[in-house]
mmCIF file of C-alpha atoms and ligand atoms in Angstrom:
data_model
loop_
_atom_site.group_PDB
_atom_site.id
_atom_site.type_symbol
_atom_site.label_atom_id
_atom_site.label_comp_id
_atom_site.label_asym_id
_atom_site.label_seq_id
_atom_site.Cartn_x
_atom_site.Cartn_y
_atom_site.Cartn_z
ATOM 1 C CA MET A 1 0.008 -0.001 -0.005
ATOM 2 C CA ALA A 2 1.351 3.440 -0.896
ATOM 3 C CA SER A 3 1.879 5.382 2.294
ATOM 4 C CA ALA A 4 -0.648 8.130 1.417
ATOM 5 C CA ASP A 5 -3.310 5.401 1.249
ATOM 6 C CA ILE A 6 -2.919 4.603 4.904
ATOM 7 C CA TYR A 7 -4.034 8.087 5.821
ATOM 8 C CA SER A 8 -6.867 8.375 3.303
ATOM 9 C CA ARG A 9 -8.164 4.931 4.393
ATOM 10 C CA LEU A 10 -8.175 5.956 8.013
ATOM 11 C CA LEU A 11 -10.280 9.007 7.228
ATOM 12 C CA GLU A 12 -12.623 6.983 5.025
ATOM 13 C CA LYS A 13 -13.104 4.429 7.752
ATOM 14 C CA ASN A 14 -14.097 7.137 10.187
ATOM 15 C CA ARG A 15 -16.420 8.896 7.704
ATOM 16 C CA ARG A 16 -20.091 9.162 8.595
ATOM 17 C CA VAL A 17 -23.187 10.630 6.921
ATOM 18 C CA THR A 18 -26.166 11.803 8.957
ATOM 19 C CA ASP A 19 -29.114 13.894 7.806
ATOM 20 C CA GLY A 20 -27.374 14.449 4.497
ATOM 21 C CA PHE A 21 -24.225 15.821 6.154
ATOM 22 C CA GLN A 22 -20.863 14.109 5.800
ATOM 23 C CA TYR A 23 -18.241 14.384 8.565
ATOM 24 C CA THR A 24 -15.401 12.399 10.069
ATOM 25 C CA ILE A 25 -15.328 11.113 13.639
ATOM 26 C CA PRO A 26 -11.906 11.225 15.345
ATOM 27 C CA SER A 27 -12.108 7.625 16.623
ATOM 28 C CA SER A 28 -15.015 5.209 16.530
ATOM 29 C CA GLY A 29 -14.283 3.622 19.929
ATOM 30 C CA THR A 30 -13.716 6.813 21.855
ATOM 31 C CA TYR A 31 -14.949 9.901 19.964
ATOM 32 C CA PRO A 32 -18.000 9.061 17.819
ATOM 33 C CA TYR A 33 -19.121 12.657 17.214
ATOM 34 C CA GLN A 34 -17.958 15.633 15.166
ATOM 35 C CA TRP A 35 -15.526 18.089 16.777
ATOM 36 C CA LEU A 36 -14.621 21.554 15.526
ATOM 37 C CA TRP A 37 -10.848 21.620 15.350
ATOM 38 C CA ASP A 38 -10.726 17.927 14.496
ATOM 39 C CA SER A 39 -12.914 18.636 11.476
ATOM 40 C CA CYS A 40 -10.580 21.412 10.414
ATOM 41 C CA PHE A 41 -7.675 18.941 10.676
ATOM 42 C CA HIS A 42 -9.700 16.426 8.633
ATOM 43 C CA ALA A 43 -10.402 19.066 5.979
ATOM 44 C CA ILE A 44 -6.683 19.944 5.799
ATOM 45 C CA ILE A 45 -5.743 16.270 5.400
ATOM 46 C CA LEU A 46 -8.587 15.604 2.914
ATOM 47 C CA SER A 47 -7.579 18.615 0.814
ATOM 48 C CA HIS A 48 -4.644 16.461 -0.366
ATOM 49 C CA PHE A 49 -6.683 13.384 -1.372
ATOM 50 C CA SER A 50 -10.196 14.583 -1.972
ATOM 51 C CA PRO A 51 -11.061 18.297 -1.851
ATOM 52 C CA ALA A 52 -14.732 17.403 -2.422
ATOM 53 C CA ASP A 53 -14.798 15.513 0.894
ATOM 54 C CA ALA A 54 -12.879 18.289 2.585
ATOM 55 C CA LYS A 55 -15.604 20.741 1.555
ATOM 56 C CA LYS A 56 -18.317 18.455 2.908
ATOM 57 C CA GLU A 57 -16.516 18.262 6.236
ATOM 58 C CA ILE A 58 -16.579 22.033 6.553
ATOM 59 C CA LEU A 59 -20.187 22.351 5.424
ATOM 60 C CA SER A 60 -21.370 19.897 8.064
ATOM 61 C CA LEU A 61 -19.412 21.797 10.704
ATOM 62 C CA LEU A 62 -20.968 25.098 9.674
ATOM 63 C CA SER A 63 -24.492 23.612 9.569
ATOM 64 C CA LYS A 64 -24.905 23.913 13.338
ATOM 65 C CA GLN A 65 -23.755 27.506 13.729
ATOM 66 C CA PHE A 66 -25.595 29.347 16.460
ATOM 67 C CA GLN A 67 -27.658 32.477 15.779
ATOM 68 C CA ASN A 68 -24.998 34.609 17.483
ATOM 69 C CA GLY A 69 -22.299 33.246 15.211
ATOM 70 C CA MET A 70 -20.670 30.728 17.582
ATOM 71 C CA ILE A 71 -19.779 27.336 16.160
ATOM 72 C CA PRO A 72 -20.056 24.567 18.754
ATOM 73 C CA HIS A 73 -17.074 22.349 19.452
ATOM 74 C CA MET A 74 -19.158 19.161 19.322
ATOM 75 C CA ILE A 75 -22.002 18.051 17.112
ATOM 76 C CA TYR A 76 -23.515 14.763 18.301
ATOM 77 C CA TRP A 77 -25.538 14.023 15.139
ATOM 78 C CA LYS A 78 -26.833 10.821 16.707
ATOM 79 C CA ASN A 79 -26.993 9.561 20.231
ATOM 80 C CA PHE A 80 -24.447 6.821 20.427
ATOM 81 C CA LYS A 81 -24.914 4.712 23.501
ATOM 82 C CA LYS A 82 -21.899 2.555 24.091
ATOM 83 C CA VAL A 83 -18.758 4.687 24.185
ATOM 84 C CA SER A 84 -15.911 4.824 26.590
ATOM 85 C CA PHE A 85 -15.894 8.569 26.061
ATOM 86 C CA ARG A 86 -17.158 10.324 29.144
ATOM 87 C CA GLN A 87 -19.935 12.526 28.011
ATOM 88 C CA ILE A 88 -20.147 16.000 29.432
ATOM 89 C CA GLU A 89 -23.644 17.449 29.371
ATOM 90 C CA TRP A 90 -23.249 20.864 27.836
ATOM 91 C CA GLY A 91 -26.797 22.002 28.530
ATOM 92 C CA LYS A 92 -28.159 21.673 25.013
ATOM 93 C CA ASP A 93 -29.512 18.978 22.666
ATOM 94 C CA GLY A 94 -27.579 18.059 19.566
ATOM 95 C CA THR A 95 -24.457 20.145 20.095
ATOM 96 C CA SER A 96 -22.222 21.494 22.812
ATOM 97 C CA THR A 97 -22.449 25.127 23.887
ATOM 98 C CA ILE A 98 -18.771 26.066 23.796
ATOM 99 C CA THR A 99 -16.351 26.471 20.878
ATOM 100 C CA GLN A 100 -12.808 25.309 20.048
ATOM 101 C CA PRO A 101 -9.660 26.841 18.428
ATOM 102 C CA PRO A 102 -10.937 28.646 15.302
ATOM 103 C CA MET A 103 -9.088 26.766 12.544
ATOM 104 C CA ILE A 104 -11.919 27.034 10.014
ATOM 105 C CA ALA A 105 -10.678 29.962 7.858
ATOM 106 C CA TYR A 106 -7.275 28.260 7.581
ATOM 107 C CA ALA A 107 -8.930 24.997 6.448
ATOM 108 C CA VAL A 108 -11.185 26.775 3.969
ATOM 109 C CA TRP A 109 -8.255 28.694 2.471
ATOM 110 C CA GLN A 110 -6.258 25.495 2.154
ATOM 111 C CA ILE A 111 -9.149 23.782 0.379
ATOM 112 C CA PHE A 112 -9.351 26.765 -1.963
ATOM 113 C CA GLN A 113 -5.656 26.318 -2.824
ATOM 114 C CA LYS A 114 -6.523 22.904 -4.289
ATOM 115 C CA GLY A 115 -8.745 23.658 -7.227
ATOM 116 C CA HIS A 116 -9.553 27.369 -6.739
ATOM 117 C CA ASP A 117 -13.275 26.778 -6.302
ATOM 118 C CA ILE A 118 -14.496 30.329 -5.796
ATOM 119 C CA ASP A 119 -18.070 29.128 -5.270
ATOM 120 C CA PHE A 120 -16.909 27.258 -2.178
ATOM 121 C CA LEU A 121 -15.507 30.483 -0.784
ATOM 122 C CA LYS A 122 -18.706 32.313 -1.651
ATOM 123 C CA SER A 123 -20.896 29.673 -0.048
ATOM 124 C CA THR A 124 -18.989 29.678 3.245
ATOM 125 C CA TYR A 125 -17.920 33.300 3.633
ATOM 126 C CA GLN A 126 -20.972 34.729 5.430
ATOM 127 C CA GLN A 127 -20.757 32.041 8.065
ATOM 128 C CA LEU A 128 -17.033 32.484 8.559
ATOM 129 C CA TYR A 129 -17.562 36.254 8.828
ATOM 130 C CA HIS A 130 -20.227 35.702 11.483
ATOM 131 C CA PHE A 131 -18.084 33.263 13.483
ATOM 132 C CA TYR A 132 -14.955 35.414 13.632
ATOM 133 C CA ARG A 133 -17.037 38.521 14.377
ATOM 134 C CA TYR A 134 -18.594 36.621 17.275
ATOM 135 C CA LEU A 135 -15.124 35.818 18.667
ATOM 136 C CA LEU A 136 -13.928 39.391 18.191
ATOM 137 C CA SER A 137 -16.898 40.889 20.022
ATOM 138 C CA GLU A 138 -18.278 38.373 22.526
ATOM 139 C CA ARG A 139 -14.866 37.022 23.566
ATOM 140 C CA ASP A 140 -13.232 40.417 23.840
ATOM 141 C CA PRO A 141 -15.988 42.479 25.449
ATOM 142 C CA HIS A 142 -13.655 45.259 26.550
ATOM 143 C CA GLY A 143 -11.882 45.669 23.212
ATOM 144 C CA LYS A 144 -8.454 44.712 24.581
ATOM 145 C CA HIS A 145 -7.707 42.579 21.476
ATOM 146 C CA LEU A 146 -7.202 39.327 23.321
ATOM 147 C CA ILE A 147 -9.748 36.574 22.803
ATOM 148 C CA GLY A 148 -10.983 34.738 25.901
ATOM 149 C CA ILE A 149 -12.063 31.212 26.475
ATOM 150 C CA MET A 150 -14.668 30.295 29.095
ATOM 151 C CA ASN A 151 -13.668 26.697 29.719
ATOM 152 C CA PRO A 152 -10.387 24.720 29.325
ATOM 153 C CA ASP A 153 -12.166 22.507 26.818
ATOM 154 C CA GLU A 154 -12.441 25.459 24.444
ATOM 155 C CA SER A 155 -8.650 25.328 24.111
ATOM 156 C CA GLY A 156 -8.847 21.717 22.879
ATOM 157 C CA GLU A 157 -6.435 20.756 25.648
ATOM 158 C CA ASP A 158 -8.879 19.707 28.314
ATOM 159 C CA ASN A 159 -6.480 19.045 31.235
ATOM 160 C CA SER A 160 -3.453 21.137 30.239
ATOM 161 C CA PRO A 161 -1.457 22.393 33.219
ATOM 162 C CA ARG A 162 -1.932 25.928 31.806
ATOM 163 C CA PHE A 163 -5.342 25.787 33.468
ATOM 164 C CA ASP A 164 -4.272 24.531 36.898
ATOM 165 C CA LEU A 165 -4.006 28.014 38.331
ATOM 166 C CA PRO A 166 -7.409 29.234 37.062
ATOM 167 C CA LEU A 167 -9.004 25.984 38.246
ATOM 168 C CA ASN A 168 -7.161 26.114 41.535
ATOM 169 C CA LEU A 169 -5.581 22.691 41.114
ATOM 170 C CA PRO A 170 -2.098 21.533 42.189
ATOM 171 C CA PRO A 171 0.480 20.415 39.568
ATOM 172 C CA ILE A 172 0.100 16.770 40.571
ATOM 173 C CA GLN A 173 -3.527 15.734 40.249
ATOM 174 C CA THR A 174 -5.730 12.914 39.017
ATOM 175 C CA ARG A 175 -7.832 12.998 35.837
ATOM 176 C CA GLU A 176 -10.884 12.725 38.072
ATOM 177 C CA GLU A 177 -9.981 15.789 40.092
ATOM 178 C CA ASN A 178 -9.417 17.745 36.918
ATOM 179 C CA MET A 179 -12.696 16.517 35.393
ATOM 180 C CA GLN A 180 -14.609 17.467 38.529
ATOM 181 C CA LYS A 181 -13.367 21.083 38.340
ATOM 182 C CA ARG A 182 -14.327 21.287 34.652
ATOM 183 C CA LEU A 183 -17.748 19.857 35.395
ATOM 184 C CA ASN A 184 -18.246 22.471 38.102
ATOM 185 C CA LEU A 185 -17.370 25.110 35.538
ATOM 186 C CA VAL A 186 -19.861 23.707 33.037
ATOM 187 C CA ALA A 187 -22.558 23.805 35.725
ATOM 188 C CA GLN A 188 -21.728 27.512 36.248
ATOM 189 C CA ASN A 189 -21.753 28.056 32.511
ATOM 190 C CA ILE A 190 -25.190 26.461 32.239
ATOM 191 C CA GLU A 191 -26.460 28.619 35.074
ATOM 192 C CA CYS A 192 -25.334 31.786 33.318
ATOM 193 C CA LYS A 193 -26.756 30.428 30.034
ATOM 194 C CA PHE A 194 -23.346 30.419 28.333
ATOM 195 C CA ASP A 195 -23.373 34.226 28.191
ATOM 196 C CA ALA A 196 -19.676 34.403 27.286
ATOM 197 C CA PRO A 197 -18.716 37.840 28.702
ATOM 198 C CA PHE A 198 -20.497 37.059 31.960
ATOM 199 C CA CYS A 199 -19.108 33.498 32.250
ATOM 200 C CA MET A 200 -15.570 34.634 31.516
ATOM 201 C CA ARG A 201 -15.640 37.576 33.906
ATOM 202 C CA ASN A 202 -17.071 35.566 36.776
ATOM 203 C CA PHE A 203 -15.703 32.055 36.446
ATOM 204 C CA PHE A 204 -12.827 31.590 34.009
ATOM 205 C CA TRP A 205 -11.008 34.654 32.654
ATOM 206 C CA VAL A 206 -8.252 33.150 30.529
ATOM 207 C CA LYS A 207 -6.530 34.508 27.432
ATOM 208 C CA ASP A 208 -4.837 31.461 26.047
ATOM 209 C CA VAL A 209 -1.723 31.698 23.863
ATOM 210 C CA PRO A 210 -2.583 29.004 21.288
ATOM 211 C CA PHE A 211 -6.208 30.179 20.905
ATOM 212 C CA ASN A 212 -5.016 33.739 20.195
ATOM 213 C CA ALA A 213 -2.158 32.615 17.952
ATOM 214 C CA ILE A 214 -4.570 30.439 15.996
ATOM 215 C CA MET A 215 -6.988 33.366 15.794
ATOM 216 C CA VAL A 216 -4.233 35.604 14.331
ATOM 217 C CA ALA A 217 -3.265 33.049 11.673
ATOM 218 C CA ASN A 218 -6.921 32.457 10.781
ATOM 219 C CA LEU A 219 -7.834 36.143 10.575
ATOM 220 C CA LYS A 220 -4.994 36.528 8.083
ATOM 221 C CA MET A 221 -6.526 33.729 6.018
ATOM 222 C CA LEU A 222 -9.961 35.287 6.335
ATOM 223 C CA ALA A 223 -8.530 38.556 5.037
ATOM 224 C CA LYS A 224 -7.232 36.696 1.983
ATOM 225 C CA ILE A 225 -10.613 35.020 1.474
ATOM 226 C CA ALA A 226 -12.395 38.398 1.676
ATOM 227 C CA GLN A 227 -9.960 39.814 -0.839
ATOM 228 C CA LYS A 228 -10.591 36.963 -3.282
ATOM 229 C CA LEU A 229 -14.270 37.787 -3.011
ATOM 230 C CA ASP A 230 -13.562 41.500 -3.709
ATOM 231 C CA ARG A 231 -14.648 42.515 -0.238
ATOM 232 C CA GLN A 232 -11.871 45.025 0.292
ATOM 233 C CA GLU A 233 -13.317 46.599 3.412
ATOM 234 C CA ASP A 234 -13.707 43.246 5.190
ATOM 235 C CA SER A 235 -10.236 42.208 4.114
ATOM 236 C CA VAL A 236 -8.641 45.337 5.602
ATOM 237 C CA TYR A 237 -10.749 44.932 8.752
ATOM 238 C CA PHE A 238 -9.723 41.320 9.403
ATOM 239 C CA ALA A 239 -6.058 41.988 8.632
ATOM 240 C CA LYS A 240 -6.189 44.862 11.151
ATOM 241 C CA GLN A 241 -7.779 42.630 13.772
ATOM 242 C CA ALA A 242 -4.975 40.078 13.269
ATOM 243 C CA GLU A 243 -2.461 42.856 13.757
ATOM 244 C CA ASP A 244 -4.206 44.189 16.866
ATOM 245 C CA ILE A 245 -4.271 40.739 18.509
ATOM 246 C CA SER A 246 -0.582 40.207 17.646
ATOM 247 C CA GLN A 247 0.260 43.527 19.319
ATOM 248 C CA ALA A 248 -1.820 42.743 22.406
ATOM 249 C CA MET A 249 -0.164 39.320 22.703
ATOM 250 C CA ARG A 250 3.220 41.049 22.533
ATOM 251 C CA LYS A 251 2.113 43.486 25.199
ATOM 252 C CA PHE A 252 0.553 41.187 27.776
ATOM 253 C CA MET A 253 2.038 37.691 27.327
ATOM 254 C CA PRO A 254 5.846 37.581 27.018
ATOM 255 C CA GLU A 255 8.444 37.205 29.726
ATOM 256 C CA ASP A 256 12.067 36.276 28.973
ATOM 257 C CA GLY A 257 11.143 35.434 25.396
ATOM 258 C CA ILE A 258 8.295 33.069 26.316
ATOM 259 C CA PHE A 259 4.617 33.863 25.715
ATOM 260 C CA TYR A 260 2.390 32.806 28.617
ATOM 261 C CA SER A 261 -1.378 32.546 28.780
ATOM 262 C CA THR A 262 -2.934 35.038 31.172
ATOM 263 C CA PHE A 263 -5.514 34.821 33.879
ATOM 264 C CA GLY A 264 -7.824 37.407 35.464
ATOM 265 C CA GLU A 265 -8.426 41.054 34.626
ATOM 266 C CA ASP A 266 -4.875 42.048 35.569
ATOM 267 C CA TYR A 267 -3.411 39.553 33.062
ATOM 268 C CA LYS A 268 -1.536 37.450 35.586
ATOM 269 C CA LYS A 269 0.879 35.281 33.635
ATOM 270 C CA ILE A 270 0.500 31.529 33.954
ATOM 271 C CA ARG A 271 4.167 30.601 33.970
ATOM 272 C CA ILE A 272 4.029 27.015 32.813
ATOM 273 C CA LYS A 273 6.033 25.890 29.806
ATOM 274 C CA THR A 274 3.812 23.915 27.479
ATOM 275 C CA TRP A 275 3.990 23.546 23.664
ATOM 276 C CA ALA A 276 1.855 26.731 23.642
ATOM 277 C CA ILE A 277 5.113 28.771 23.766
ATOM 278 C CA PHE A 278 5.791 27.726 20.162
ATOM 279 C CA THR A 279 2.440 28.849 18.714
ATOM 280 C CA PRO A 280 3.614 32.455 18.141
ATOM 281 C CA LEU A 281 5.755 30.875 15.403
ATOM 282 C CA PHE A 282 2.592 29.569 13.727
ATOM 283 C CA ALA A 283 1.047 33.058 13.902
ATOM 284 C CA GLU A 284 4.312 34.703 12.758
ATOM 285 C CA ILE A 285 4.346 37.272 15.541
ATOM 286 C CA LEU A 286 8.011 36.888 16.576
ATOM 287 C CA SER A 287 11.019 38.537 15.011
ATOM 288 C CA ARG A 288 13.585 36.225 13.439
ATOM 289 C CA GLU A 289 15.916 36.755 16.406
ATOM 290 C CA GLU A 290 13.193 35.984 18.918
ATOM 291 C CA ALA A 291 12.234 32.860 17.014
ATOM 292 C CA LYS A 292 15.832 31.660 16.897
ATOM 293 C CA LYS A 293 16.235 32.104 20.633
ATOM 294 C CA LEU A 294 12.980 30.296 21.379
ATOM 295 C CA VAL A 295 13.891 27.331 19.211
ATOM 296 C CA SER A 296 17.458 26.927 20.434
ATOM 297 C CA GLU A 297 16.798 27.562 24.131
ATOM 298 C CA HIS A 298 13.537 25.678 24.512
ATOM 299 C CA LEU A 299 12.492 23.458 21.573
ATOM 300 C CA LEU A 300 15.922 21.880 21.148
ATOM 301 C CA ASN A 301 16.560 21.760 24.872
ATOM 302 C CA LYS A 302 16.822 18.148 26.066
ATOM 303 C CA ASN A 303 15.696 19.175 29.540
ATOM 304 C CA GLU A 304 12.537 20.768 28.238
ATOM 305 C CA PHE A 305 11.030 19.784 24.877
ATOM 306 C CA TRP A 306 13.588 17.768 22.896
ATOM 307 C CA THR A 307 12.711 14.302 24.134
ATOM 308 C CA LYS A 308 13.328 11.038 22.309
ATOM 309 C CA PHE A 309 9.928 11.433 20.589
ATOM 310 C CA PRO A 310 9.248 15.175 20.491
ATOM 311 C CA VAL A 311 7.342 17.428 21.027
ATOM 312 C CA PRO A 312 5.913 16.818 24.513
ATOM 313 C CA THR A 313 2.877 18.983 25.276
ATOM 314 C CA THR A 314 4.392 19.951 28.636
ATOM 315 C CA ALA A 315 8.111 20.599 29.228
ATOM 316 C CA ILE A 316 9.721 17.681 31.050
ATOM 317 C CA ASP A 317 11.192 19.964 33.716
ATOM 318 C CA GLU A 318 7.724 21.162 34.808
ATOM 319 C CA PRO A 319 6.426 19.632 38.052
ATOM 320 C CA SER A 320 3.168 18.876 36.246
ATOM 321 C CA PHE A 321 4.885 16.886 33.482
ATOM 322 C CA ASP A 322 3.367 13.411 33.139
ATOM 323 C CA PRO A 323 4.474 11.336 30.105
ATOM 324 C CA LYS A 324 1.113 9.538 29.996
ATOM 325 C CA GLY A 325 -1.043 12.388 31.249
ATOM 326 C CA PHE A 326 -3.159 13.355 28.207
ATOM 327 C CA TRP A 327 -2.337 17.065 27.674
ATOM 328 C CA ARG A 328 0.162 17.104 30.550
ATOM 329 C CA GLY A 329 3.134 15.634 28.658
ATOM 330 C CA PRO A 330 2.408 13.280 25.776
ATOM 331 C CA THR A 331 3.227 14.037 22.170
ATOM 332 C CA TRP A 332 0.256 14.732 19.890
ATOM 333 C CA ILE A 333 0.546 14.785 16.113
ATOM 334 C CA ALA A 334 -1.547 17.959 15.729
ATOM 335 C CA VAL A 335 0.808 19.757 18.084
ATOM 336 C CA ASN A 336 3.715 18.603 15.952
ATOM 337 C CA TRP A 337 1.857 19.903 12.888
ATOM 338 C CA PHE A 338 1.415 23.390 14.384
ATOM 339 C CA ILE A 339 5.085 23.449 15.400
ATOM 340 C CA TYR A 340 6.172 22.136 11.988
ATOM 341 C CA LYS A 341 4.287 24.958 10.234
ATOM 342 C CA GLY A 342 5.727 27.520 12.656
ATOM 343 C CA LEU A 343 9.281 26.312 12.009
ATOM 344 C CA ILE A 344 8.735 26.483 8.237
ATOM 345 C CA ASN A 345 7.482 30.067 8.615
ATOM 346 C CA TYR A 346 10.874 30.987 10.015
ATOM 347 C CA GLY A 347 13.014 28.888 7.685
ATOM 348 C CA PHE A 348 13.958 26.200 10.236
ATOM 349 C CA THR A 349 13.502 23.578 7.558
ATOM 350 C CA GLU A 350 15.813 20.912 8.991
ATOM 351 C CA ILE A 351 14.247 20.935 12.455
ATOM 352 C CA ALA A 352 10.781 20.850 10.851
ATOM 353 C CA LYS A 353 11.842 17.786 8.860
ATOM 354 C CA GLU A 354 13.011 16.077 12.031
ATOM 355 C CA ILE A 355 9.646 16.648 13.617
ATOM 356 C CA LYS A 356 7.913 15.263 10.553
ATOM 357 C CA GLU A 357 10.119 12.162 10.552
ATOM 358 C CA SER A 358 9.653 11.636 14.261
ATOM 359 C CA SER A 359 5.885 11.915 13.885
ATOM 360 C CA LYS A 360 5.915 9.330 11.088
ATOM 361 C CA ASN A 361 8.072 7.031 13.199
ATOM 362 C CA LEU A 362 5.676 7.316 16.096
ATOM 363 C CA ILE A 363 2.817 6.176 13.847
ATOM 364 C CA ALA A 364 4.916 3.378 12.323
ATOM 365 C CA LYS A 365 5.941 2.185 15.793
ATOM 366 C CA SER A 366 2.686 2.551 17.675
ATOM 367 C CA GLY A 367 -0.125 3.072 15.165
ATOM 368 C CA PHE A 368 -2.733 5.779 14.866
ATOM 369 C CA ARG A 369 -3.041 6.472 18.527
ATOM 370 C CA GLU A 370 -4.409 9.601 20.113
ATOM 371 C CA TYR A 371 -1.163 10.542 21.840
ATOM 372 C CA PHE A 372 2.235 9.076 22.617
ATOM 373 C CA ASN A 373 4.678 8.801 25.524
ATOM 374 C CA PRO A 374 7.346 11.370 24.498
ATOM 375 C CA GLU A 375 10.095 9.323 26.109
ATOM 376 C CA THR A 376 9.290 5.744 24.943
ATOM 377 C CA GLY A 377 6.999 6.371 21.967
ATOM 378 C CA GLU A 378 4.345 4.111 23.451
ATOM 379 C CA GLY A 379 0.899 4.713 21.907
ATOM 380 C CA LEU A 380 -1.793 5.912 24.325
ATOM 381 C CA GLY A 381 -5.468 6.897 24.361
ATOM 382 C CA ALA A 382 -7.921 6.376 21.498
ATOM 383 C CA LYS A 383 -7.177 3.978 18.627
ATOM 384 C CA ASN A 384 -7.597 4.636 14.924
ATOM 385 C CA PHE A 385 -7.388 8.296 15.815
ATOM 386 C CA THR A 386 -7.432 10.586 12.765
ATOM 387 C CA TRP A 387 -4.962 13.297 13.692
ATOM 388 C CA GLY A 388 -2.020 11.162 12.530
ATOM 389 C CA GLY A 389 -3.127 12.034 9.000
ATOM 390 C CA LEU A 390 -1.731 15.523 9.542
ATOM 391 C CA VAL A 391 1.741 14.217 8.668
ATOM 392 C CA THR A 392 0.542 14.289 5.035
ATOM 393 C CA ASP A 393 0.282 18.056 5.388
ATOM 394 C CA MET A 394 3.735 18.432 6.890
ATOM 395 C CA THR A 395 4.999 19.898 3.659
ATOM 396 C CA PRO A 396 6.615 23.309 3.315
ATOM 397 C CA GLY A 397 3.823 24.751 1.173
ATOM 398 C CA GLY A 398 0.698 23.234 2.775
HETATM 399 C C1 GLC B 401 -10.256 15.372 23.290
HETATM 400 C C2 GLC B 401 -9.200 16.415 22.925
HETATM 401 C C3 GLC B 401 -9.803 17.488 22.025
HETATM 402 C C4 GLC B 401 -10.430 16.820 20.827
HETATM 403 C C5 GLC B 401 -11.429 15.731 21.200
HETATM 404 C C6 GLC B 401 -11.883 14.895 20.028
HETATM 405 O O1 GLC B 401 -11.245 15.931 24.088
HETATM 406 O O2 GLC B 401 -8.663 16.935 24.072
HETATM 407 O O3 GLC B 401 -8.804 18.387 21.626
HETATM 408 O O4 GLC B 401 -11.070 17.781 20.042
HETATM 409 O O5 GLC B 401 -10.835 14.835 22.123
HETATM 410 O O6 GLC B 401 -10.801 14.351 19.351
#
């Protein structure tokens, strides 16, 4: 079997059609629903094999957009009964009530690169506009140009140690303790009817580095999409928003060359080194010198992120590091993809290649697992997990 086939087969196997909508589930045993950033990853992978299926993935994701523009991070489509996945009740039927890192404009632009289907851009633009406008207004109610999340799950990194401080948890904790705190937060969110400005101000006031970096990169793509559609004013507006968020990140987040997520209205820095510190490379908000320092002092540092199977989600010298702890240490292929793209942005081609090779080796050694022990390469979590397909997009041009 040609190697590209392995990835396209995995996605085909996980493909589902419900109510006329086609989408891909991340893993049949563990995650039998549609997730927001997963679907963007699927669309990016599919753009290489089958742009038509990539478009369908995006259209099903957009189909459940809320009136206020938010796109939910989960669409259940059907009620599956027997799953090992622990279901959180998000206070609504059919979808969750929170969002996830906004990778949609990036995915749509990448699909457009394969075939230049302007009608696809036209048919999705209004919804993208509405979604990013929602994030810019509802998630930044005071116009500070930093986008807030109201629950750790909105980051896509459910139990990351970046959220220990806001959740009032110690660095060493059990999954259950972490889950309990997040469930309490969901109960508060339900009580305040998921009114984002209110929920953020009162319960979880976090400006997360990856979410904002991903927002910057996506706003730049949205500006390109608007331009293609001859919407000059929108294009200038979104490019300016990307610039404003970059500036605000540079103002509130860095210390000694590292960008940290912030907590509370006085932007208290959450000084935990996770892979998040590399996402400013993805958003291209560092100077060349800053990027060089970050890569040599932290990414390539054997005491922090350069493990036998890089890149661990949490630096190994952090007290919270746990090589099997979900987002508290293991290597995830999507994380490697973000870092790969960031390295390419700054011309670190050789290191990017190493990350690509190491990602492929992990899959060859341990299969399409959800995440991997960064020291031994052991596969962990869900099986037949789709994110491994992102290695097909680890190419310099996308
Ligand atoms: C887990 C991950 C999240 C992902 C979801 C479905 O909850 O933490 O990022 O979207 O699974 O794969």
